[in-house]
Amino acid sequence: MIYCNSLPSKPFLLLFFLLYACLSLLSPTLLSAQDRQRIEFKAEYHAEKHDKFQLVPLKEQGLLLIAESEKQNGKWFFSMYDTCLKKMNEKSIQVNPKLFFQAKHKDGNHLYLLFTKYKSDEFQVVEFNTMTFQTQLHTIRALKKFHFTGFRVMKNACFVSGLIGQAALILHFDLYDKKTKVLPASLTKNLEIDSIEKDSVNQLVHFCIVSDKPRDYDIMIKSFSIKGELTEELKVRTQNENKLISGKVSALENGKKIAIGTYSDGSSPLADGIYIAGFQADNSQEYIRFYPFTNFKNFFSYLPEEEQKRIDKLKSRLNEKQKTLRGKDVRLQYRLLVHSPIQRANDILLVAEAYFPLYKHTPKIDWLGRREGVTSEIVFEGYQHTHAVVMSFDEKGKMQWDNVFKIEHVKNRDLQKIIHLHPRPNSLTMLYGAEGFIRSKMVQSQEVIDNEGKVKIPTAFPEDKVGKTYSSEIAYWYKKHFLAWGYQLIENKSITSDAKADDKKERKKDHKQKRKVFYIAKVKY
C-alpha cells in the first residue's frame, strides 16, 4: 500500500518533480484532491440522538469511517480511507432497524459494534475485520428489560454490563458458541458497575463494582477470564469514613496491583478527592492514601485569579482550624472522569477530567405548536469539561506532584474522555480538540515545558471560517499526525454579489456560504 507521506526513491526524484510541475499547470484541482487535509459530509448535530458517524484510526493502514445510511434505517456503511483521506474500499451491512447503535470496541484487527434497544431482550453485534474487510452479524438473546451500560470484547467473548430495574448484572456472550450467561455476582440490588477495564496481557476483564447501600463504603473489583469464569476478587477497603465512589485497577510489573479512583464523605455523589490503594501479589491490601482536592498544589489554578485567592484563604482557615472545609461560595467537590493509570519507570501517572452536566429550560409546546403558558421543561444538553488534572505517584502511593490543563469550549453529548495522552519517559503531553484547534500542554515532572500550544485544524477551503463547533474529538493516527473529527457550522463569505456569474455559479458547487458538516481532518503535530 502507498501512503501519502511516502517519498519517491532517488532515481525517480527528477521525473517526479517534472511531473509535479506539469500537473500543477494542467490540473491543480487534481493535486489538491490527492493531498487533502480534510473531508466533509453534510450532516446536522443532534444532542438528543445517537451519532450516525463513528471513526476508528488504523495507523498507517488509514482510517475506518462507519456511517448509518440516510435512506435505509439499520443499514451501516464501513468505508476505508488511506492516509491521504482517499476512499479505498466500502462495505455495508444491515442490522435490525429497531435497534440503536450503543458502543464500539476494537480488539486486535477486529472491530465490534453493539446494537441494542432499551429494555429489549435482543442484541446484535457486528464483527468487522479491518484487514480482510469481512463482516459478520451476531444476533444474541439476552434478558428482558435489560438496560445497557458498558461493552468490552476480548477474542470471541463479549462482556456487556447493564441493569434490570435496580439490579446490576454482567452478561457474557460467546460469539462462536452463540451462548449467553449471567456472570457471578450479578442480579444484585444496590450495586453499580462503575467501570470495565481490559487486561490484554493476562487475558482478563476487570469490573469495578460500587455499592449504594448505606455505610457500605468499600468497592469490589472482580476479574473474569475469556470464558466468563471468575478468577479473582479484589476488595478495596477504605478508612476514616471516606466512601469510595469509583475505581480502576492496574497490574504492576512486579506482580503487585494498584487501585485508583475518587472518594467522597458519603453525603454526596461528587468527589472530594483522589485515593490510591496498593496490593501485594496475593491481593492483600498494603495501603490506601487519600488526597483531597484542597491539598493539591495546582488543582484550582484553572480558575480566575480572584477565585484562586478566595480558595487560598479558605485553605488557610482549614489549616488553622483542622476541620473539614465546607464553603457555599466555592466548589470543592467535583465530578471526575478518571483515565487508566500509566505506569512509567519511576512513577505512576493518573489523569482525571473534571466535568458537569448542562441543562437548559425550553418552553412547553402543545400539539398545535403553541406555547403552554409560562411553563417550561428541563432538557439535557450534554457535558461541559472544565479542566484535567495530572498526578504523579511513587510505588508506595505518595503523590510527588500535580498539574492542571485547562479545557475550554468543549461540550459533548456523551460522557467520554476528551483529553488525549502522549506519555514519554520524562514528560507527558496532553491534547484535546476545540473550536477548530488542537490545544496541548507538555509537563515534565511538575514543571510546565510547553504551556497551551495550539495548532489549527484545516478547513476545506481557505475562505472557510468555523462558525460553531458542536462536538470535537481527536486521536493519534500515525507518525506525527493526528485525526480530528466532529460537527461544525462552516461560514464562507467569499461569494460576493460583484463576482462574475459563471465564476459564482462554479464556486457555489464547491461550498456554500453556510453549511453544517461532519468533518474529518488530518493534522500534523
XYZ file of C-alpha atoms in Angstrom:
525
model
C 0.000 0.000 0.000
C 1.251 3.511 -0.828
C 0.827 6.212 1.796
C 0.623 9.904 1.028
C 3.694 10.600 3.156
C 5.813 8.182 1.078
C 8.704 9.710 -0.920
C 9.932 8.514 -4.328
C 13.309 6.839 -4.455
C 16.317 8.899 -5.652
C 16.374 7.581 -9.277
C 12.888 8.940 -9.770
C 13.223 12.310 -7.993
C 13.851 14.293 -11.203
C 10.984 12.622 -13.015
C 8.746 13.149 -10.017
C 9.334 16.900 -9.866
C 8.919 17.286 -13.626
C 5.571 15.502 -13.465
C 4.624 17.583 -10.431
C 5.326 20.834 -12.305
C 3.301 19.714 -15.315
C 0.353 18.634 -13.210
C 0.461 21.891 -11.272
C -0.046 23.799 -14.506
C -2.565 21.464 -16.095
C -4.624 20.206 -13.186
C -4.229 21.976 -9.838
C -7.523 20.548 -8.587
C -6.228 17.004 -9.071
C -3.219 17.672 -6.869
C -5.275 19.216 -4.106
C -7.622 16.242 -4.163
C -4.731 13.803 -3.778
C -3.226 15.736 -0.874
C -6.409 16.534 1.023
C -6.190 17.509 4.672
C -9.942 17.367 5.282
C -13.114 15.679 4.046
C -16.684 16.699 4.856
C -20.161 15.163 4.870
C -23.389 17.120 5.010
C -24.810 16.428 8.456
C -26.552 18.148 11.358
C -25.710 17.622 15.004
C -28.498 16.424 17.313
C -27.562 16.190 21.001
C -30.586 14.043 21.829
C -29.929 11.398 19.146
C -27.260 8.769 18.665
C -24.293 9.640 16.475
C -24.565 8.383 12.893
C -20.807 8.627 12.329
C -18.064 6.607 14.062
C -14.357 6.841 13.283
C -11.537 4.380 14.007
C -7.874 5.336 13.328
C -5.837 2.410 11.937
C -2.308 3.886 11.939
C -0.532 3.654 8.533
C -3.353 1.477 7.201
C -5.603 4.555 7.174
C -8.905 5.097 8.931
C -12.294 3.431 9.054
C -15.435 5.560 8.846
C -18.663 3.913 9.971
C -21.860 5.708 8.967
C -25.558 4.935 9.059
C -27.468 5.256 5.799
C -29.713 8.300 5.420
C -32.108 6.401 3.162
C -32.423 2.989 4.852
C -32.716 2.526 8.614
C -30.363 -0.072 10.019
C -28.007 -0.060 7.043
C -24.427 0.796 8.029
C -21.501 1.536 5.731
C -17.866 0.701 6.519
C -15.589 2.950 4.441
C -11.796 2.608 4.439
C -9.708 5.728 3.736
C -5.950 5.862 3.222
C -3.632 8.391 4.886
C -4.401 10.849 2.057
C -8.090 10.742 3.090
C -8.957 8.982 -0.165
C -11.662 6.319 -0.060
C -10.184 2.907 -0.872
C -12.980 0.467 -0.125
C -16.532 0.326 1.190
C -18.858 -2.340 2.512
C -22.326 -2.301 4.064
C -24.306 -4.467 6.443
C -27.951 -4.478 7.515
C -28.856 -4.667 11.219
C -32.277 -4.749 12.837
C -33.690 -1.225 12.163
C -35.435 -1.277 15.555
C -32.082 -1.429 17.366
C -29.810 1.520 18.058
C -26.048 1.810 17.999
C -24.711 1.832 21.565
C -20.952 1.232 21.621
C -17.916 0.062 19.697
C -14.784 -1.750 20.827
C -11.618 -2.751 18.971
C -9.768 -5.964 19.809
C -6.720 -6.594 17.625
C -7.747 -6.449 13.957
C -11.421 -6.886 14.813
C -13.899 -4.097 15.442
C -17.185 -4.790 17.238
C -20.336 -2.654 17.186
C -23.134 -3.233 19.696
C -26.771 -2.510 18.819
C -29.499 -2.660 21.470
C -32.876 -1.212 22.358
C -33.957 -0.044 25.799
C -35.491 -2.931 27.752
C -35.245 -5.236 24.736
C -34.081 -8.854 25.050
C -32.361 -8.824 21.645
C -28.846 -7.564 20.929
C -26.897 -7.539 17.716
C -23.114 -7.372 17.403
C -21.440 -6.513 14.096
C -17.955 -8.011 13.796
C -15.693 -6.311 11.242
C -12.208 -7.452 10.260
C -10.109 -4.367 9.423
C -7.592 -6.444 7.445
C -9.864 -8.636 5.304
C -12.904 -6.299 5.255
C -15.162 -9.212 6.179
C -18.279 -8.573 8.269
C -20.389 -10.887 10.388
C -23.665 -10.209 12.199
C -24.303 -11.919 15.558
C -27.845 -11.896 16.996
C -27.987 -12.561 20.728
C -30.927 -13.228 23.012
C -30.384 -11.679 26.440
C -32.748 -10.819 29.292
C -35.926 -8.778 29.072
C -35.931 -5.192 30.376
C -32.153 -5.048 30.181
C -30.613 -1.550 30.147
C -27.104 -1.373 28.654
C -24.248 0.451 30.491
C -20.898 -0.990 29.240
C -19.290 -3.121 26.498
C -15.927 -4.882 26.010
C -14.729 -7.683 23.719
C -11.742 -9.986 24.083
C -11.193 -12.552 21.321
C -14.575 -14.246 20.874
C -16.045 -13.145 24.212
C -18.379 -10.158 24.626
C -18.900 -8.667 28.084
C -21.923 -6.383 28.484
C -22.840 -4.686 31.747
C -26.270 -3.291 32.491
C -29.268 -3.025 34.764
C -32.578 -4.768 35.199
C -34.540 -2.482 37.448
C -32.157 -1.684 40.318
C -30.106 -4.842 39.881
C -26.686 -4.635 38.190
C -25.527 -7.567 36.109
C -22.836 -8.686 33.679
C -23.663 -10.735 30.584
C -21.140 -12.934 28.769
C -21.673 -13.816 25.089
C -19.602 -16.383 23.226
C -19.784 -15.269 19.602
C -18.747 -18.683 18.285
C -20.862 -20.919 20.514
C -23.770 -18.426 20.482
C -24.229 -18.952 24.229
C -25.250 -16.341 26.782
C -24.795 -16.496 30.547
C -25.092 -14.192 33.539
C -21.771 -13.925 35.367
C -21.364 -14.417 39.136
C -22.239 -11.511 41.463
C -24.883 -10.333 39.014
C -28.556 -9.602 39.631
C -27.675 -7.970 42.947
C -29.556 -4.877 44.098
C -27.889 -1.678 45.305
C -24.783 -2.319 43.226
C -23.436 -0.247 40.356
C -20.800 -1.290 37.810
C -18.574 1.782 37.711
C -16.012 0.773 35.083
C -14.774 -2.047 32.830
C -11.033 -2.472 32.217
C -9.494 -4.946 29.764
C -6.194 -6.616 30.717
C -4.852 -7.952 27.408
C -1.613 -9.220 28.979
C -3.343 -11.537 31.464
C -6.430 -12.074 29.245
C -8.778 -10.749 31.926
C -11.623 -8.234 32.133
C -11.912 -6.235 35.382
C -15.222 -4.851 36.661
C -15.290 -2.226 39.404
C -18.467 -2.654 41.480
C -19.669 0.115 43.807
C -22.356 -0.316 46.459
C -25.274 2.068 47.006
C -26.026 0.593 50.425
C -25.795 2.972 53.401
C -22.472 2.746 55.246
C -21.023 0.338 52.665
C -18.037 2.453 51.637
C -15.701 -0.186 50.137
C -15.597 -1.239 46.473
C -15.088 -4.641 44.847
C -13.107 -5.373 41.672
C -13.997 -8.689 40.020
C -11.867 -10.234 37.270
C -13.205 -12.682 34.658
C -11.484 -14.855 32.085
C -12.420 -15.042 28.403
C -14.671 -17.992 29.235
C -16.535 -15.899 31.786
C -15.004 -17.598 34.806
C -14.447 -15.546 37.966
C -10.670 -15.679 38.539
C -10.224 -13.273 41.464
C -11.885 -10.675 43.656
C -10.124 -7.607 44.978
C -11.760 -5.663 47.796
C -10.558 -2.090 48.239
C -11.070 -1.186 51.904
C -11.478 2.428 52.888
C -10.554 4.379 56.024
C -11.808 7.353 58.038
C -15.422 7.199 56.827
C -14.410 8.009 53.247
C -16.733 6.432 50.671
C -15.034 5.079 47.544
C -17.178 6.065 44.552
C -15.081 4.910 41.576
C -12.051 2.760 40.849
C -9.694 1.340 38.238
C -7.230 -1.488 38.804
C -3.830 -1.794 37.134
C -1.287 -4.612 37.375
C 2.315 -3.542 38.018
C 5.383 -5.252 36.598
C 6.387 -6.736 39.961
C 3.139 -8.683 40.326
C 1.577 -6.095 42.603
C -1.567 -4.092 41.805
C -2.877 -0.612 42.401
C -6.432 0.710 42.507
C -7.052 4.399 41.841
C -10.273 6.375 41.893
C -12.326 9.055 43.611
C -13.905 9.260 47.064
C -16.385 11.408 48.983
C -17.538 11.872 52.562
C -20.612 9.745 51.852
C -23.097 12.614 51.728
C -22.741 13.399 48.018
C -22.040 11.600 44.725
C -19.486 14.323 43.965
C -15.840 13.621 44.705
C -13.812 15.256 47.492
C -10.504 13.893 46.233
C -8.407 11.051 44.807
C -7.354 7.821 46.511
C -4.713 5.241 45.619
C -4.512 1.749 47.138
C -1.695 -0.779 46.792
C -1.956 -4.588 46.865
C 0.553 -7.395 47.236
C 0.741 -10.261 44.730
C -1.648 -12.277 46.949
C -4.226 -9.431 46.745
C -3.765 -8.366 50.371
C -4.146 -4.615 50.722
C -0.862 -2.914 51.595
C -2.020 0.705 51.921
C -4.625 3.278 50.920
C -3.904 7.007 50.716
C -6.376 9.876 50.313
C -5.650 13.209 48.647
C -8.382 15.869 48.983
C -8.525 18.462 46.213
C -7.778 21.203 48.749
C -4.324 19.651 49.311
C -3.383 19.760 45.630
C -0.891 22.407 44.652
C -2.414 23.277 41.263
C -5.936 21.796 41.219
C -7.708 25.178 41.236
C -5.225 27.022 39.007
C -7.651 26.877 36.049
C -9.960 29.325 37.868
C -9.779 33.132 37.571
C -7.266 34.797 39.875
C -9.911 36.168 42.268
C -11.420 32.701 42.733
C -7.975 31.249 43.424
C -7.340 33.867 46.105
C -10.656 33.041 47.757
C -9.782 29.343 47.832
C -6.332 30.074 49.271
C -7.955 31.999 52.118
C -10.336 29.116 52.825
C -7.458 26.627 52.751
C -5.543 28.762 55.260
C -8.602 28.790 57.509
C -8.794 24.999 57.200
C -5.170 24.589 58.275
C -5.823 26.768 61.294
C -8.986 25.036 62.448
C -8.080 21.495 61.276
C -11.697 20.887 60.323
C -13.429 19.748 57.148
C -13.803 22.651 54.782
C -17.338 23.428 53.633
C -17.973 26.675 51.797
C -21.065 27.739 49.887
C -19.203 30.327 47.839
C -16.670 27.959 46.286
C -16.904 24.487 44.743
C -14.613 21.951 46.373
C -16.403 18.836 45.152
C -16.218 17.699 41.549
C -17.344 15.087 39.078
C -14.248 13.418 37.668
C -13.745 11.133 34.686
C -10.677 9.078 35.589
C -8.281 7.683 32.946
C -6.490 4.357 33.352
C -3.202 4.695 35.283
C 0.017 4.953 33.243
C 2.997 3.084 34.649
C 6.425 4.545 33.890
C 9.908 3.611 35.072
C 9.949 5.977 38.056
C 6.323 6.813 38.750
C 2.633 6.149 38.109
C 0.683 8.840 36.267
C -3.028 9.450 36.664
C -5.111 11.898 34.620
C -8.688 12.848 35.516
C -11.071 15.248 33.757
C -13.490 17.473 35.684
C -16.921 17.992 34.127
C -20.525 18.914 34.880
C -23.848 18.220 33.111
C -25.539 21.025 31.165
C -29.289 21.664 31.103
C -31.485 24.296 29.519
C -35.089 25.418 30.008
C -37.299 25.229 26.939
C -40.946 26.325 26.744
C -43.576 23.600 26.614
C -45.334 23.343 23.250
C -48.747 21.779 22.655
C -49.644 19.596 19.686
C -50.532 22.673 17.603
C -47.101 24.205 18.185
C -48.375 26.815 20.658
C -46.584 27.662 23.898
C -48.327 26.362 27.019
C -48.414 29.414 29.251
C -45.200 30.237 31.124
C -44.254 26.654 31.919
C -41.024 25.141 30.669
C -39.223 21.821 30.758
C -35.614 20.994 31.549
C -33.677 19.491 28.628
C -30.269 17.840 28.927
C -27.686 19.455 26.601
C -24.543 17.433 27.262
C -21.425 17.535 29.409
C -19.108 20.506 29.841
C -15.442 19.767 30.637
C -13.537 22.352 32.708
C -10.007 21.055 33.326
C -7.817 17.975 33.566
C -5.534 17.241 36.499
C -2.426 15.065 36.152
C -0.856 13.438 39.230
C 2.377 11.526 39.773
C 2.665 8.817 42.468
C 5.598 6.704 43.589
C 5.315 2.932 44.107
C 4.110 3.477 47.691
C 1.228 5.705 46.600
C 2.788 9.001 47.714
C 1.929 11.926 45.467
C 5.041 13.552 44.023
C 3.452 16.408 42.062
C 0.264 17.566 40.347
C -0.539 19.894 37.479
C -3.588 21.157 35.600
C -4.605 21.566 31.960
C -7.486 23.997 31.414
C -10.174 22.760 29.000
C -12.163 25.388 27.112
C -15.161 25.271 24.782
C -15.713 21.504 24.958
C -19.236 20.118 25.224
C -20.091 16.531 24.288
C -23.353 14.645 24.023
C -21.933 11.522 25.692
C -19.703 11.391 28.734
C -16.323 10.438 27.307
C -12.658 11.278 27.760
C -11.646 14.180 25.538
C -8.016 14.502 26.652
C -5.531 12.515 24.550
C -2.359 11.473 26.402
C 1.093 11.109 24.856
C 3.388 9.866 27.650
C 7.182 9.760 27.367
C 9.759 8.529 29.916
C 10.275 12.026 31.363
C 7.322 14.062 30.113
C 3.617 13.966 29.346
C 1.794 15.815 26.578
C -1.974 16.347 26.934
C -4.060 17.334 23.900
C -7.697 17.994 23.028
C -9.662 19.456 20.139
C -11.938 22.510 20.417
C -13.151 25.457 18.347
C -11.173 24.451 15.249
C -7.845 23.910 17.049
C -5.855 21.170 18.753
C -4.618 22.520 22.081
C -1.775 20.958 24.045
C 0.284 21.223 27.212
C 3.559 19.435 27.966
C 4.521 18.678 31.559
C 7.922 17.415 32.703
C 7.736 16.410 36.353
C 5.922 19.330 37.957
C 7.350 21.855 35.513
C 5.345 23.063 32.506
C 7.589 22.848 29.418
C 5.104 23.931 26.734
C 2.080 25.798 28.035
C -1.072 25.974 25.923
C 0.250 25.068 22.460
C -2.250 25.424 19.626
C -2.445 24.067 16.050
C -5.271 24.938 13.670
C -7.451 22.155 12.294
C -7.533 22.667 8.499
C -10.723 23.712 6.729
C -11.882 22.510 3.320
C -11.355 25.891 1.637
C -9.048 28.823 2.503
C -12.001 31.202 2.915
C -13.862 28.907 5.359
C -14.478 30.146 8.893
C -15.673 27.947 11.752
C -18.953 29.485 12.892
C -19.651 26.944 15.624
C -18.242 23.626 16.797
C -20.933 21.279 18.098
C -18.633 18.382 19.005
C -14.930 17.706 18.604
C -12.705 14.658 19.059
C -9.064 13.885 18.331
C -6.912 10.754 18.290
C -3.337 9.901 17.465
C -3.083 8.495 13.914
C 0.447 7.699 12.720
C 3.941 9.205 12.986
C 3.411 12.943 13.667
C -0.204 13.037 12.507
C -3.438 13.252 14.463
C -7.029 12.879 13.339
C -9.642 15.437 14.310
C -13.357 14.971 13.651
C -16.745 16.250 14.736
C -19.647 18.507 13.784
C -19.251 22.138 12.727
C -21.098 25.051 11.208
C -18.879 26.479 8.460
C -19.291 30.018 7.131
C -17.849 31.238 3.847
C -18.434 34.791 2.629
C -16.191 34.611 -0.432
C -19.180 34.516 -2.813
C -19.902 38.208 -3.403
C -22.524 39.937 -5.496
C -19.919 41.510 -7.812
C -18.421 38.129 -8.754
C -18.789 37.019 -12.334
C -21.881 34.916 -12.927
C -20.012 31.887 -14.278
C -17.429 32.033 -11.505
C -20.097 32.483 -8.835
C -22.091 29.527 -10.144
C -18.997 27.312 -10.228
C -17.944 28.203 -6.682
C -21.404 27.526 -5.301
C -20.997 23.926 -6.393
C -17.998 23.549 -4.082
C -19.006 25.486 -0.993
C -21.980 27.422 0.282
C -21.942 30.500 2.491
C -23.139 28.395 5.440
C -23.067 24.634 5.771
C -23.409 22.127 8.615
C -20.982 19.237 8.281
C -19.378 16.236 9.864
C -15.673 16.639 9.144
C -12.522 14.521 9.295
C -9.206 16.380 9.274
C -5.572 15.328 9.177
C -3.380 17.427 11.478
C 0.394 17.322 11.727
C 1.519 17.955 15.293
